[in-house]
Amino acid sequence: MPLTGTGAITAAADADAVRGVGAFNVIHLEHAQAIVAGAEAAGAPVILQISENAVRYHGALAPIAAATLTVARAARVPVAVHLDHATSVELVHEAVELGLTSVMFDASVLAYEDNVRTTAEVVEHCHAAGVWVEAELGEVGGKDGVHAPGARTDPAEAAAFVAATGVDALAVAVGTSHAMLTRDAALDFELIARLHEAVPVPLVLHGSSGVADQDLTAAVDAGMTKINIATHLNRVFTTTVRQALADNARLVDTRRYLDPARTAVATEVTRLLGVLKATPPPAAPATAHD
């Protein structure tokens, strides 16, 4: 199936108020393979995300992007490859050149006017190449002290920001925090509903690893479309590796413990896509015509 832009996926979900789209972070090849396998089992579209932190880990964007794009292009479901939480304009430009279908440019640390100006410039560059742009307004907790816990996005300011920048989706602060190891974040569902009413583009929930299943479903019902999950899948992966190594102290072949971890992540992705109501509704039966 051909690689798709994130906008195509989120637009499809946004047409139905009770469908979400799973966006899962790729750190290495096994992540990309697991996420796509899980999406194929669910029969749902999915977004593979490469964060600026993952780029830093690999030393460059090109190697992990090439691997992820290859996995995405071979998928049997719609897949987008997305640059997540990029603070560097240069990295955004590189992602566009490499063929990523969307980017998340995060200038939320800047003053509002500077955020608008810089984001609008990024949007102009990306749209000229047919690349979809997500941005952030309000601060989502947990990102190296930059994002303040407890911050909330104002609906009126969010609508004005989207109008001024032309972004295709907006990450908003509604009670989540990045890198949570417990699933007890308290979401502001009333604020989500108000943002959904005020903002004409899909809303994005960052830090979703800290949100319980029932609240993820409720967030989609309230108006969230793109749901970002990273830490939770890392925990599934690492827990499986630890168990495999504990079960066999003589194990040295990395394939013998990475393979079950990859399978465990795929299974969890399939389950989460169900929680997010990501599976498209069945096609209407064909009708006969005289």
PDB file of C-alpha atoms in Angstrom:
ATOM      1  CA  MET A   1       0.000   0.000   0.000  1.00  0.00           C
ATOM      2  CA  PRO A   2       1.445   3.428  -0.869  1.00  0.00           C
ATOM      3  CA  LEU A   3       2.744   5.650   1.908  1.00  0.00           C
ATOM      4  CA  THR A   4       0.130   8.153   2.993  1.00  0.00           C
ATOM      5  CA  GLY A   5       0.323  11.606   4.498  1.00  0.00           C
ATOM      6  CA  THR A   6      -0.742  12.014   8.112  1.00  0.00           C
ATOM      7  CA  GLY A   7      -3.361  14.481   6.960  1.00  0.00           C
ATOM      8  CA  ALA A   8      -5.099  11.813   4.914  1.00  0.00           C
ATOM      9  CA  ILE A   9      -5.364   9.592   7.981  1.00  0.00           C
ATOM     10  CA  THR A  10      -6.508  12.261  10.396  1.00  0.00           C
ATOM     11  CA  ALA A  11      -8.958  13.709   7.910  1.00  0.00           C
ATOM     12  CA  ALA A  12     -10.555  10.290   7.529  1.00  0.00           C
ATOM     13  CA  ALA A  13     -10.826   9.933  11.272  1.00  0.00           C
ATOM     14  CA  ASP A  14     -12.069  13.464  11.746  1.00  0.00           C
ATOM     15  CA  ALA A  15     -14.985  12.775   9.405  1.00  0.00           C
ATOM     16  CA  ASP A  16     -16.286  10.393  12.070  1.00  0.00           C
ATOM     17  CA  ALA A  17     -16.412  12.008  15.509  1.00  0.00           C
ATOM     18  CA  VAL A  18     -15.778   8.717  17.326  1.00  0.00           C
ATOM     19  CA  ARG A  19     -12.626   7.516  15.543  1.00  0.00           C
ATOM     20  CA  GLY A  20      -9.069   8.165  16.640  1.00  0.00           C
ATOM     21  CA  VAL A  21      -5.702   7.547  15.005  1.00  0.00           C
ATOM     22  CA  GLY A  22      -2.832   5.873  16.844  1.00  0.00           C
ATOM     23  CA  ALA A  23       0.561   7.585  16.564  1.00  0.00           C
ATOM     24  CA  PHE A  24       3.348   5.426  17.994  1.00  0.00           C
ATOM     25  CA  ASN A  25       7.023   6.297  18.349  1.00  0.00           C
ATOM     26  CA  VAL A  26       9.800   4.434  16.546  1.00  0.00           C
ATOM     27  CA  ILE A  27      13.180   4.172  18.238  1.00  0.00           C
ATOM     28  CA  HIS A  28      14.597   1.299  16.203  1.00  0.00           C
ATOM     29  CA  LEU A  29      13.570  -1.008  13.358  1.00  0.00           C
ATOM     30  CA  GLU A  30      11.793  -3.491  15.628  1.00  0.00           C
ATOM     31  CA  HIS A  31       9.449  -0.731  16.785  1.00  0.00           C
ATOM     32  CA  ALA A  32       8.469   0.149  13.217  1.00  0.00           C
ATOM     33  CA  GLN A  33       7.891  -3.494  12.319  1.00  0.00           C
ATOM     34  CA  ALA A  34       5.841  -4.139  15.457  1.00  0.00           C
ATOM     35  CA  ILE A  35       3.651  -1.070  15.033  1.00  0.00           C
ATOM     36  CA  VAL A  36       2.841  -1.881  11.418  1.00  0.00           C
ATOM     37  CA  ALA A  37       2.150  -5.536  12.256  1.00  0.00           C
ATOM     38  CA  GLY A  38      -0.219  -4.436  15.011  1.00  0.00           C
ATOM     39  CA  ALA A  39      -2.001  -2.011  12.702  1.00  0.00           C
ATOM     40  CA  GLU A  40      -2.353  -4.664  10.006  1.00  0.00           C
ATOM     41  CA  ALA A  41      -3.875  -7.080  12.526  1.00  0.00           C
ATOM     42  CA  ALA A  42      -6.345  -4.347  13.533  1.00  0.00           C
ATOM     43  CA  GLY A  43      -7.042  -3.332   9.942  1.00  0.00           C
ATOM     44  CA  ALA A  44      -6.469   0.284  10.970  1.00  0.00           C
ATOM     45  CA  PRO A  45      -4.301   3.162   9.716  1.00  0.00           C
ATOM     46  CA  VAL A  46      -1.351   4.146  11.859  1.00  0.00           C
ATOM     47  CA  ILE A  47       1.305   6.837  12.236  1.00  0.00           C
ATOM     48  CA  LEU A  48       4.978   5.962  12.784  1.00  0.00           C
ATOM     49  CA  GLN A  49       6.688   8.794  14.657  1.00  0.00           C
ATOM     50  CA  ILE A  50      10.398   9.580  14.817  1.00  0.00           C
ATOM     51  CA  SER A  51      11.168  12.099  17.529  1.00  0.00           C
ATOM     52  CA  GLU A  52      14.002  14.587  17.645  1.00  0.00           C
ATOM     53  CA  ASN A  53      15.283  12.612  20.661  1.00  0.00           C
ATOM     54  CA  ALA A  54      15.361   9.430  18.544  1.00  0.00           C
ATOM     55  CA  VAL A  55      17.268  11.308  15.845  1.00  0.00           C
ATOM     56  CA  ARG A  56      19.781  12.376  18.472  1.00  0.00           C
ATOM     57  CA  TYR A  57      20.126   8.755  19.647  1.00  0.00           C
ATOM     58  CA  HIS A  58      20.896   7.529  16.112  1.00  0.00           C
ATOM     59  CA  GLY A  59      23.177  10.468  15.379  1.00  0.00           C
ATOM     60  CA  ALA A  60      21.212  11.443  12.275  1.00  0.00           C
ATOM     61  CA  LEU A  61      17.692  11.313  10.868  1.00  0.00           C
ATOM     62  CA  ALA A  62      18.490   9.561   7.583  1.00  0.00           C
ATOM     63  CA  PRO A  63      19.217   5.994   8.834  1.00  0.00           C
ATOM     64  CA  ILE A  64      16.144   5.560  11.030  1.00  0.00           C
ATOM     65  CA  ALA A  65      13.976   7.458   8.527  1.00  0.00           C
ATOM     66  CA  ALA A  66      15.057   5.189   5.668  1.00  0.00           C
ATOM     67  CA  ALA A  67      14.275   2.060   7.683  1.00  0.00           C
ATOM     68  CA  THR A  68      10.919   3.392   8.864  1.00  0.00           C
ATOM     69  CA  LEU A  69       9.876   4.563   5.401  1.00  0.00           C
ATOM     70  CA  THR A  70      10.744   1.137   3.986  1.00  0.00           C
ATOM     71  CA  VAL A  71       8.539  -0.613   6.556  1.00  0.00           C
ATOM     72  CA  ALA A  72       5.725   1.874   5.955  1.00  0.00           C
ATOM     73  CA  ARG A  73       5.760   1.462   2.187  1.00  0.00           C
ATOM     74  CA  ALA A  74       5.382  -2.323   2.512  1.00  0.00           C
ATOM     75  CA  ALA A  75       2.399  -2.104   4.882  1.00  0.00           C
ATOM     76  CA  ARG A  76      -1.054  -3.419   4.012  1.00  0.00           C
ATOM     77  CA  VAL A  77      -2.761  -0.511   5.804  1.00  0.00           C
ATOM     78  CA  PRO A  78      -2.352   3.273   5.387  1.00  0.00           C
ATOM     79  CA  VAL A  79       0.806   4.387   7.198  1.00  0.00           C
ATOM     80  CA  ALA A  80       2.279   7.842   7.669  1.00  0.00           C
ATOM     81  CA  VAL A  81       5.851   8.563   8.782  1.00  0.00           C
ATOM     82  CA  HIS A  82       5.962  11.624  11.001  1.00  0.00           C
ATOM     83  CA  LEU A  83       8.736  13.730  12.542  1.00  0.00           C
ATOM     84  CA  ASP A  84       7.729  14.225  16.176  1.00  0.00           C
ATOM     85  CA  HIS A  85       8.547  17.183  18.448  1.00  0.00           C
ATOM     86  CA  ALA A  86      11.077  18.835  16.191  1.00  0.00           C
ATOM     87  CA  THR A  87      12.381  22.101  17.601  1.00  0.00           C
ATOM     88  CA  SER A  88      14.865  22.597  14.765  1.00  0.00           C
ATOM     89  CA  VAL A  89      13.714  24.158  11.503  1.00  0.00           C
ATOM     90  CA  GLU A  90      16.699  22.540   9.787  1.00  0.00           C
ATOM     91  CA  LEU A  91      15.588  19.088  10.951  1.00  0.00           C
ATOM     92  CA  VAL A  92      12.107  19.763   9.567  1.00  0.00           C
ATOM     93  CA  HIS A  93      13.609  20.676   6.188  1.00  0.00           C
ATOM     94  CA  GLU A  94      15.680  17.483   6.219  1.00  0.00           C
ATOM     95  CA  ALA A  95      12.597  15.395   7.014  1.00  0.00           C
ATOM     96  CA  VAL A  96      10.802  16.898   4.026  1.00  0.00           C
ATOM     97  CA  GLU A  97      13.769  16.127   1.769  1.00  0.00           C
ATOM     98  CA  LEU A  98      13.922  12.522   2.998  1.00  0.00           C
ATOM     99  CA  GLY A  99      10.266  11.893   2.204  1.00  0.00           C
ATOM    100  CA  LEU A 100       8.522  11.983   5.567  1.00  0.00           C
ATOM    101  CA  THR A 101       4.860  12.748   5.024  1.00  0.00           C
ATOM    102  CA  SER A 102       4.310  15.010   8.018  1.00  0.00           C
ATOM    103  CA  VAL A 103       6.123  16.876  10.776  1.00  0.00           C
ATOM    104  CA  MET A 104       5.362  18.164  14.234  1.00  0.00           C
ATOM    105  CA  PHE A 105       7.135  21.480  14.737  1.00  0.00           C
ATOM    106  CA  ASP A 106       7.263  22.459  18.394  1.00  0.00           C
ATOM    107  CA  ALA A 107       7.956  26.143  19.000  1.00  0.00           C
ATOM    108  CA  SER A 108       5.833  26.249  22.158  1.00  0.00           C
ATOM    109  CA  VAL A 109       8.795  27.371  24.258  1.00  0.00           C
ATOM    110  CA  LEU A 110       8.808  30.662  22.319  1.00  0.00           C
ATOM    111  CA  ALA A 111       6.684  33.690  23.045  1.00  0.00           C
ATOM    112  CA  TYR A 112       3.293  33.471  21.334  1.00  0.00           C
ATOM    113  CA  GLU A 113       4.139  35.944  18.550  1.00  0.00           C
ATOM    114  CA  ASP A 114       7.441  34.187  17.792  1.00  0.00           C
ATOM    115  CA  ASN A 115       5.719  30.791  17.868  1.00  0.00           C
ATOM    116  CA  VAL A 116       3.182  32.039  15.296  1.00  0.00           C
ATOM    117  CA  ARG A 117       5.803  33.585  13.012  1.00  0.00           C
ATOM    118  CA  THR A 118       8.202  30.619  13.053  1.00  0.00           C
ATOM    119  CA  THR A 119       5.445  28.018  12.737  1.00  0.00           C
ATOM    120  CA  ALA A 120       3.880  29.879   9.799  1.00  0.00           C
ATOM    121  CA  GLU A 121       7.245  29.839   8.011  1.00  0.00           C
ATOM    122  CA  VAL A 122       7.552  26.084   8.590  1.00  0.00           C
ATOM    123  CA  VAL A 123       4.008  25.549   7.312  1.00  0.00           C
ATOM    124  CA  GLU A 124       4.736  27.509   4.134  1.00  0.00           C
ATOM    125  CA  HIS A 125       7.841  25.430   3.431  1.00  0.00           C
ATOM    126  CA  CYS A 126       6.169  22.084   4.192  1.00  0.00           C
ATOM    127  CA  HIS A 127       2.941  22.766   2.334  1.00  0.00           C
ATOM    128  CA  ALA A 128       4.936  23.653  -0.775  1.00  0.00           C
ATOM    129  CA  ALA A 129       6.252  20.070  -0.632  1.00  0.00           C
ATOM    130  CA  GLY A 130       2.868  18.525   0.180  1.00  0.00           C
ATOM    131  CA  VAL A 131       3.870  17.783   3.781  1.00  0.00           C
ATOM    132  CA  TRP A 132       1.389  18.053   6.645  1.00  0.00           C
ATOM    133  CA  VAL A 133       2.255  20.111   9.759  1.00  0.00           C
ATOM    134  CA  GLU A 134       1.291  19.662  13.399  1.00  0.00           C
ATOM    135  CA  ALA A 135       2.163  22.344  15.946  1.00  0.00           C
ATOM    136  CA  GLU A 136       1.765  22.859  19.673  1.00  0.00           C
ATOM    137  CA  LEU A 137       0.099  25.552  21.727  1.00  0.00           C
ATOM    138  CA  GLY A 138       0.046  25.439  25.474  1.00  0.00           C
ATOM    139  CA  GLU A 139       2.639  23.322  27.208  1.00  0.00           C
ATOM    140  CA  VAL A 140       2.417  19.556  27.597  1.00  0.00           C
ATOM    141  CA  GLY A 141       4.221  18.406  30.733  1.00  0.00           C
ATOM    142  CA  GLY A 142       7.298  16.230  30.960  1.00  0.00           C
ATOM    143  CA  LYS A 143       9.583  17.461  28.150  1.00  0.00           C
ATOM    144  CA  ASP A 144      12.874  18.159  29.914  1.00  0.00           C
ATOM    145  CA  GLY A 145      11.505  21.006  32.001  1.00  0.00           C
ATOM    146  CA  VAL A 146      10.365  23.016  28.982  1.00  0.00           C
ATOM    147  CA  HIS A 147       6.674  22.158  29.297  1.00  0.00           C
ATOM    148  CA  ALA A 148       4.984  23.097  32.542  1.00  0.00           C
ATOM    149  CA  PRO A 149       2.723  20.492  34.223  1.00  0.00           C
ATOM    150  CA  GLY A 150      -0.748  21.856  34.816  1.00  0.00           C
ATOM    151  CA  ALA A 151      -0.720  24.141  31.755  1.00  0.00           C
ATOM    152  CA  ARG A 152      -3.894  24.265  29.679  1.00  0.00           C
ATOM    153  CA  THR A 153      -4.577  25.461  26.127  1.00  0.00           C
ATOM    154  CA  ASP A 154      -7.079  28.290  25.743  1.00  0.00           C
ATOM    155  CA  PRO A 155      -9.670  27.502  23.016  1.00  0.00           C
ATOM    156  CA  ALA A 156      -9.880  31.053  21.671  1.00  0.00           C
ATOM    157  CA  GLU A 157      -6.103  31.369  21.479  1.00  0.00           C
ATOM    158  CA  ALA A 158      -5.919  27.944  19.824  1.00  0.00           C
ATOM    159  CA  ALA A 159      -8.377  28.959  17.110  1.00  0.00           C
ATOM    160  CA  ALA A 160      -6.463  32.192  16.488  1.00  0.00           C
ATOM    161  CA  PHE A 161      -3.162  30.280  16.334  1.00  0.00           C
ATOM    162  CA  VAL A 162      -4.479  27.837  13.720  1.00  0.00           C
ATOM    163  CA  ALA A 163      -5.862  30.717  11.632  1.00  0.00           C
ATOM    164  CA  ALA A 164      -2.578  32.638  11.828  1.00  0.00           C
ATOM    165  CA  THR A 165      -0.258  29.707  11.051  1.00  0.00           C
ATOM    166  CA  GLY A 166      -2.250  27.451   8.728  1.00  0.00           C
ATOM    167  CA  VAL A 167      -1.246  24.277  10.623  1.00  0.00           C
ATOM    168  CA  ASP A 168      -3.029  21.024   9.820  1.00  0.00           C
ATOM    169  CA  ALA A 169      -3.352  19.748  13.405  1.00  0.00           C
ATOM    170  CA  LEU A 170      -2.799  21.127  16.880  1.00  0.00           C
ATOM    171  CA  ALA A 171      -1.287  19.479  19.962  1.00  0.00           C
ATOM    172  CA  VAL A 172      -3.009  20.863  23.035  1.00  0.00           C
ATOM    173  CA  ALA A 173      -2.456  20.764  26.792  1.00  0.00           C
ATOM    174  CA  VAL A 174      -5.402  19.107  28.545  1.00  0.00           C
ATOM    175  CA  GLY A 175      -3.833  17.273  31.486  1.00  0.00           C
ATOM    176  CA  THR A 176      -1.273  14.808  30.117  1.00  0.00           C
ATOM    177  CA  SER A 177       2.475  14.693  30.662  1.00  0.00           C
ATOM    178  CA  HIS A 178       5.211  12.992  28.656  1.00  0.00           C
ATOM    179  CA  ALA A 179       7.115   9.903  29.850  1.00  0.00           C
ATOM    180  CA  MET A 180       4.597   8.830  32.501  1.00  0.00           C
ATOM    181  CA  LEU A 181       5.075   5.289  33.835  1.00  0.00           C
ATOM    182  CA  THR A 182       1.671   5.229  35.527  1.00  0.00           C
ATOM    183  CA  ARG A 183      -1.644   5.517  33.669  1.00  0.00           C
ATOM    184  CA  ASP A 184      -3.412   7.938  35.990  1.00  0.00           C
ATOM    185  CA  ALA A 185      -3.306  11.298  34.157  1.00  0.00           C
ATOM    186  CA  ALA A 186      -6.458  13.330  34.788  1.00  0.00           C
ATOM    187  CA  LEU A 187      -7.768  14.663  31.493  1.00  0.00           C
ATOM    188  CA  ASP A 188      -9.947  17.761  31.222  1.00  0.00           C
ATOM    189  CA  PHE A 189     -12.699  16.361  29.006  1.00  0.00           C
ATOM    190  CA  GLU A 190     -14.741  19.544  29.140  1.00  0.00           C
ATOM    191  CA  LEU A 191     -11.747  21.477  27.786  1.00  0.00           C
ATOM    192  CA  ILE A 192     -11.219  18.872  25.051  1.00  0.00           C
ATOM    193  CA  ALA A 193     -14.822  19.352  23.949  1.00  0.00           C
ATOM    194  CA  ARG A 194     -14.433  23.139  23.938  1.00  0.00           C
ATOM    195  CA  LEU A 195     -11.215  22.912  21.919  1.00  0.00           C
ATOM    196  CA  HIS A 196     -12.867  20.545  19.452  1.00  0.00           C
ATOM    197  CA  GLU A 197     -15.677  23.040  18.993  1.00  0.00           C
ATOM    198  CA  ALA A 198     -13.331  26.019  18.582  1.00  0.00           C
ATOM    199  CA  VAL A 199     -10.488  24.571  16.484  1.00  0.00           C
ATOM    200  CA  PRO A 200     -11.140  23.601  12.826  1.00  0.00           C
ATOM    201  CA  VAL A 201      -8.273  21.072  12.559  1.00  0.00           C
ATOM    202  CA  PRO A 202      -7.690  17.703  14.272  1.00  0.00           C
ATOM    203  CA  LEU A 203      -6.551  17.839  17.901  1.00  0.00           C
ATOM    204  CA  VAL A 204      -3.524  15.851  19.079  1.00  0.00           C
ATOM    205  CA  LEU A 205      -3.067  14.305  22.535  1.00  0.00           C
ATOM    206  CA  HIS A 206       0.590  14.036  23.536  1.00  0.00           C
ATOM    207  CA  GLY A 207       1.728  12.113  26.599  1.00  0.00           C
ATOM    208  CA  SER A 208      -1.006   9.506  26.154  1.00  0.00           C
ATOM    209  CA  SER A 209       1.024   6.718  27.787  1.00  0.00           C
ATOM    210  CA  GLY A 210      -0.139   8.126  31.110  1.00  0.00           C
ATOM    211  CA  VAL A 211      -3.839   7.859  30.237  1.00  0.00           C
ATOM    212  CA  ALA A 212      -5.987   4.865  31.196  1.00  0.00           C
ATOM    213  CA  ASP A 213      -7.786   2.929  28.455  1.00  0.00           C
ATOM    214  CA  GLN A 214     -11.247   4.200  29.290  1.00  0.00           C
ATOM    215  CA  ASP A 215     -10.005   7.791  29.315  1.00  0.00           C
ATOM    216  CA  LEU A 216      -8.297   7.352  25.941  1.00  0.00           C
ATOM    217  CA  THR A 217     -11.644   6.257  24.513  1.00  0.00           C
ATOM    218  CA  ALA A 218     -13.377   9.137  26.251  1.00  0.00           C
ATOM    219  CA  ALA A 219     -10.813  11.592  24.860  1.00  0.00           C
ATOM    220  CA  VAL A 220     -11.576  10.396  21.323  1.00  0.00           C
ATOM    221  CA  ASP A 221     -15.286  10.710  22.034  1.00  0.00           C
ATOM    222  CA  ALA A 222     -14.725  14.264  23.310  1.00  0.00           C
ATOM    223  CA  GLY A 223     -12.872  15.365  20.159  1.00  0.00           C
ATOM    224  CA  MET A 224      -9.276  14.151  20.140  1.00  0.00           C
ATOM    225  CA  THR A 225      -8.107  12.617  16.853  1.00  0.00           C
ATOM    226  CA  LYS A 226      -4.362  11.829  16.895  1.00  0.00           C
ATOM    227  CA  ILE A 227      -3.254   9.988  20.020  1.00  0.00           C
ATOM    228  CA  ASN A 228       0.522   9.828  20.651  1.00  0.00           C
ATOM    229  CA  ILE A 229       1.858   6.845  22.618  1.00  0.00           C
ATOM    230  CA  ALA A 230       5.556   6.088  23.183  1.00  0.00           C
ATOM    231  CA  THR A 231       6.585   5.301  26.776  1.00  0.00           C
ATOM    232  CA  HIS A 232       3.868   2.678  27.261  1.00  0.00           C
ATOM    233  CA  LEU A 233       5.101   0.643  24.279  1.00  0.00           C
ATOM    234  CA  ASN A 234       8.711   1.030  25.423  1.00  0.00           C
ATOM    235  CA  ARG A 235       7.683  -0.474  28.744  1.00  0.00           C
ATOM    236  CA  VAL A 236       5.990  -3.421  26.987  1.00  0.00           C
ATOM    237  CA  PHE A 237       9.111  -3.968  24.874  1.00  0.00           C
ATOM    238  CA  THR A 238      11.555  -3.730  27.789  1.00  0.00           C
ATOM    239  CA  THR A 239       9.481  -5.900  30.128  1.00  0.00           C
ATOM    240  CA  THR A 240       9.441  -8.669  27.516  1.00  0.00           C
ATOM    241  CA  VAL A 241      13.201  -8.437  26.962  1.00  0.00           C
ATOM    242  CA  ARG A 242      13.834  -8.599  30.714  1.00  0.00           C
ATOM    243  CA  GLN A 243      11.666 -11.695  31.017  1.00  0.00           C
ATOM    244  CA  ALA A 244      13.373 -13.467  28.106  1.00  0.00           C
ATOM    245  CA  LEU A 245      16.816 -12.794  29.586  1.00  0.00           C
ATOM    246  CA  ALA A 246      15.680 -13.865  33.060  1.00  0.00           C
ATOM    247  CA  ASP A 247      14.295 -17.117  31.659  1.00  0.00           C
ATOM    248  CA  ASN A 248      17.582 -17.975  29.940  1.00  0.00           C
ATOM    249  CA  ALA A 249      20.761 -16.618  31.509  1.00  0.00           C
ATOM    250  CA  ARG A 250      22.837 -18.075  28.638  1.00  0.00           C
ATOM    251  CA  LEU A 251      20.925 -16.170  25.941  1.00  0.00           C
ATOM    252  CA  VAL A 252      23.242 -14.028  23.793  1.00  0.00           C
ATOM    253  CA  ASP A 253      21.552 -13.984  20.365  1.00  0.00           C
ATOM    254  CA  THR A 254      19.751 -10.629  20.329  1.00  0.00           C
ATOM    255  CA  ARG A 255      17.129 -11.983  17.941  1.00  0.00           C
ATOM    256  CA  ARG A 256      15.983 -14.427  20.591  1.00  0.00           C
ATOM    257  CA  TYR A 257      14.860 -11.646  22.929  1.00  0.00           C
ATOM    258  CA  LEU A 258      14.062  -8.853  20.465  1.00  0.00           C
ATOM    259  CA  ASP A 259      11.637 -11.046  18.518  1.00  0.00           C
ATOM    260  CA  PRO A 260       9.273 -11.737  21.457  1.00  0.00           C
ATOM    261  CA  ALA A 261       9.493  -8.056  22.423  1.00  0.00           C
ATOM    262  CA  ARG A 262       8.522  -7.066  18.886  1.00  0.00           C
ATOM    263  CA  THR A 263       5.589  -9.481  19.000  1.00  0.00           C
ATOM    264  CA  ALA A 264       4.436  -8.137  22.377  1.00  0.00           C
ATOM    265  CA  VAL A 265       4.452  -4.568  21.066  1.00  0.00           C
ATOM    266  CA  ALA A 266       2.504  -5.599  17.963  1.00  0.00           C
ATOM    267  CA  THR A 267      -0.147  -7.240  20.146  1.00  0.00           C
ATOM    268  CA  GLU A 268      -0.420  -4.137  22.314  1.00  0.00           C
ATOM    269  CA  VAL A 269      -0.675  -1.838  19.287  1.00  0.00           C
ATOM    270  CA  THR A 270      -3.592  -3.906  17.989  1.00  0.00           C
ATOM    271  CA  ARG A 271      -5.299  -3.651  21.376  1.00  0.00           C
ATOM    272  CA  LEU A 272      -4.693   0.089  21.682  1.00  0.00           C
ATOM    273  CA  LEU A 273      -6.069   0.779  18.214  1.00  0.00           C
ATOM    274  CA  GLY A 274      -9.278  -0.860  19.394  1.00  0.00           C
ATOM    275  CA  VAL A 275      -9.304   1.376  22.474  1.00  0.00           C
ATOM    276  CA  LEU A 276      -8.889   4.404  20.192  1.00  0.00           C
ATOM    277  CA  LYS A 277     -11.705   3.283  17.853  1.00  0.00           C
ATOM    278  CA  ALA A 278      -9.207   3.469  14.998  1.00  0.00           C
ATOM    279  CA  THR A 279     -10.615   0.644  12.907  1.00  0.00           C
ATOM    280  CA  PRO A 280     -12.625   1.961   9.945  1.00  0.00           C
ATOM    281  CA  PRO A 281     -16.310   1.034   9.929  1.00  0.00           C
ATOM    282  CA  PRO A 282     -17.274  -1.832   7.603  1.00  0.00           C
ATOM    283  CA  ALA A 283     -18.091  -0.827   4.056  1.00  0.00           C
ATOM    284  CA  ALA A 284     -21.785  -0.533   3.226  1.00  0.00           C
ATOM    285  CA  PRO A 285     -23.080  -3.472   1.183  1.00  0.00           C
ATOM    286  CA  ALA A 286     -23.361  -2.881  -2.530  1.00  0.00           C
ATOM    287  CA  THR A 287     -26.862  -2.198  -3.854  1.00  0.00           C
ATOM    288  CA  ALA A 288     -28.214  -3.482  -7.112  1.00  0.00           C
ATOM    289  CA  HIS A 289     -29.229  -1.039  -9.811  1.00  0.00           C
ATOM    290  CA  ASP A 290     -31.802  -1.644 -12.543  1.00  0.00           C
TER     291      ASP A 290
END
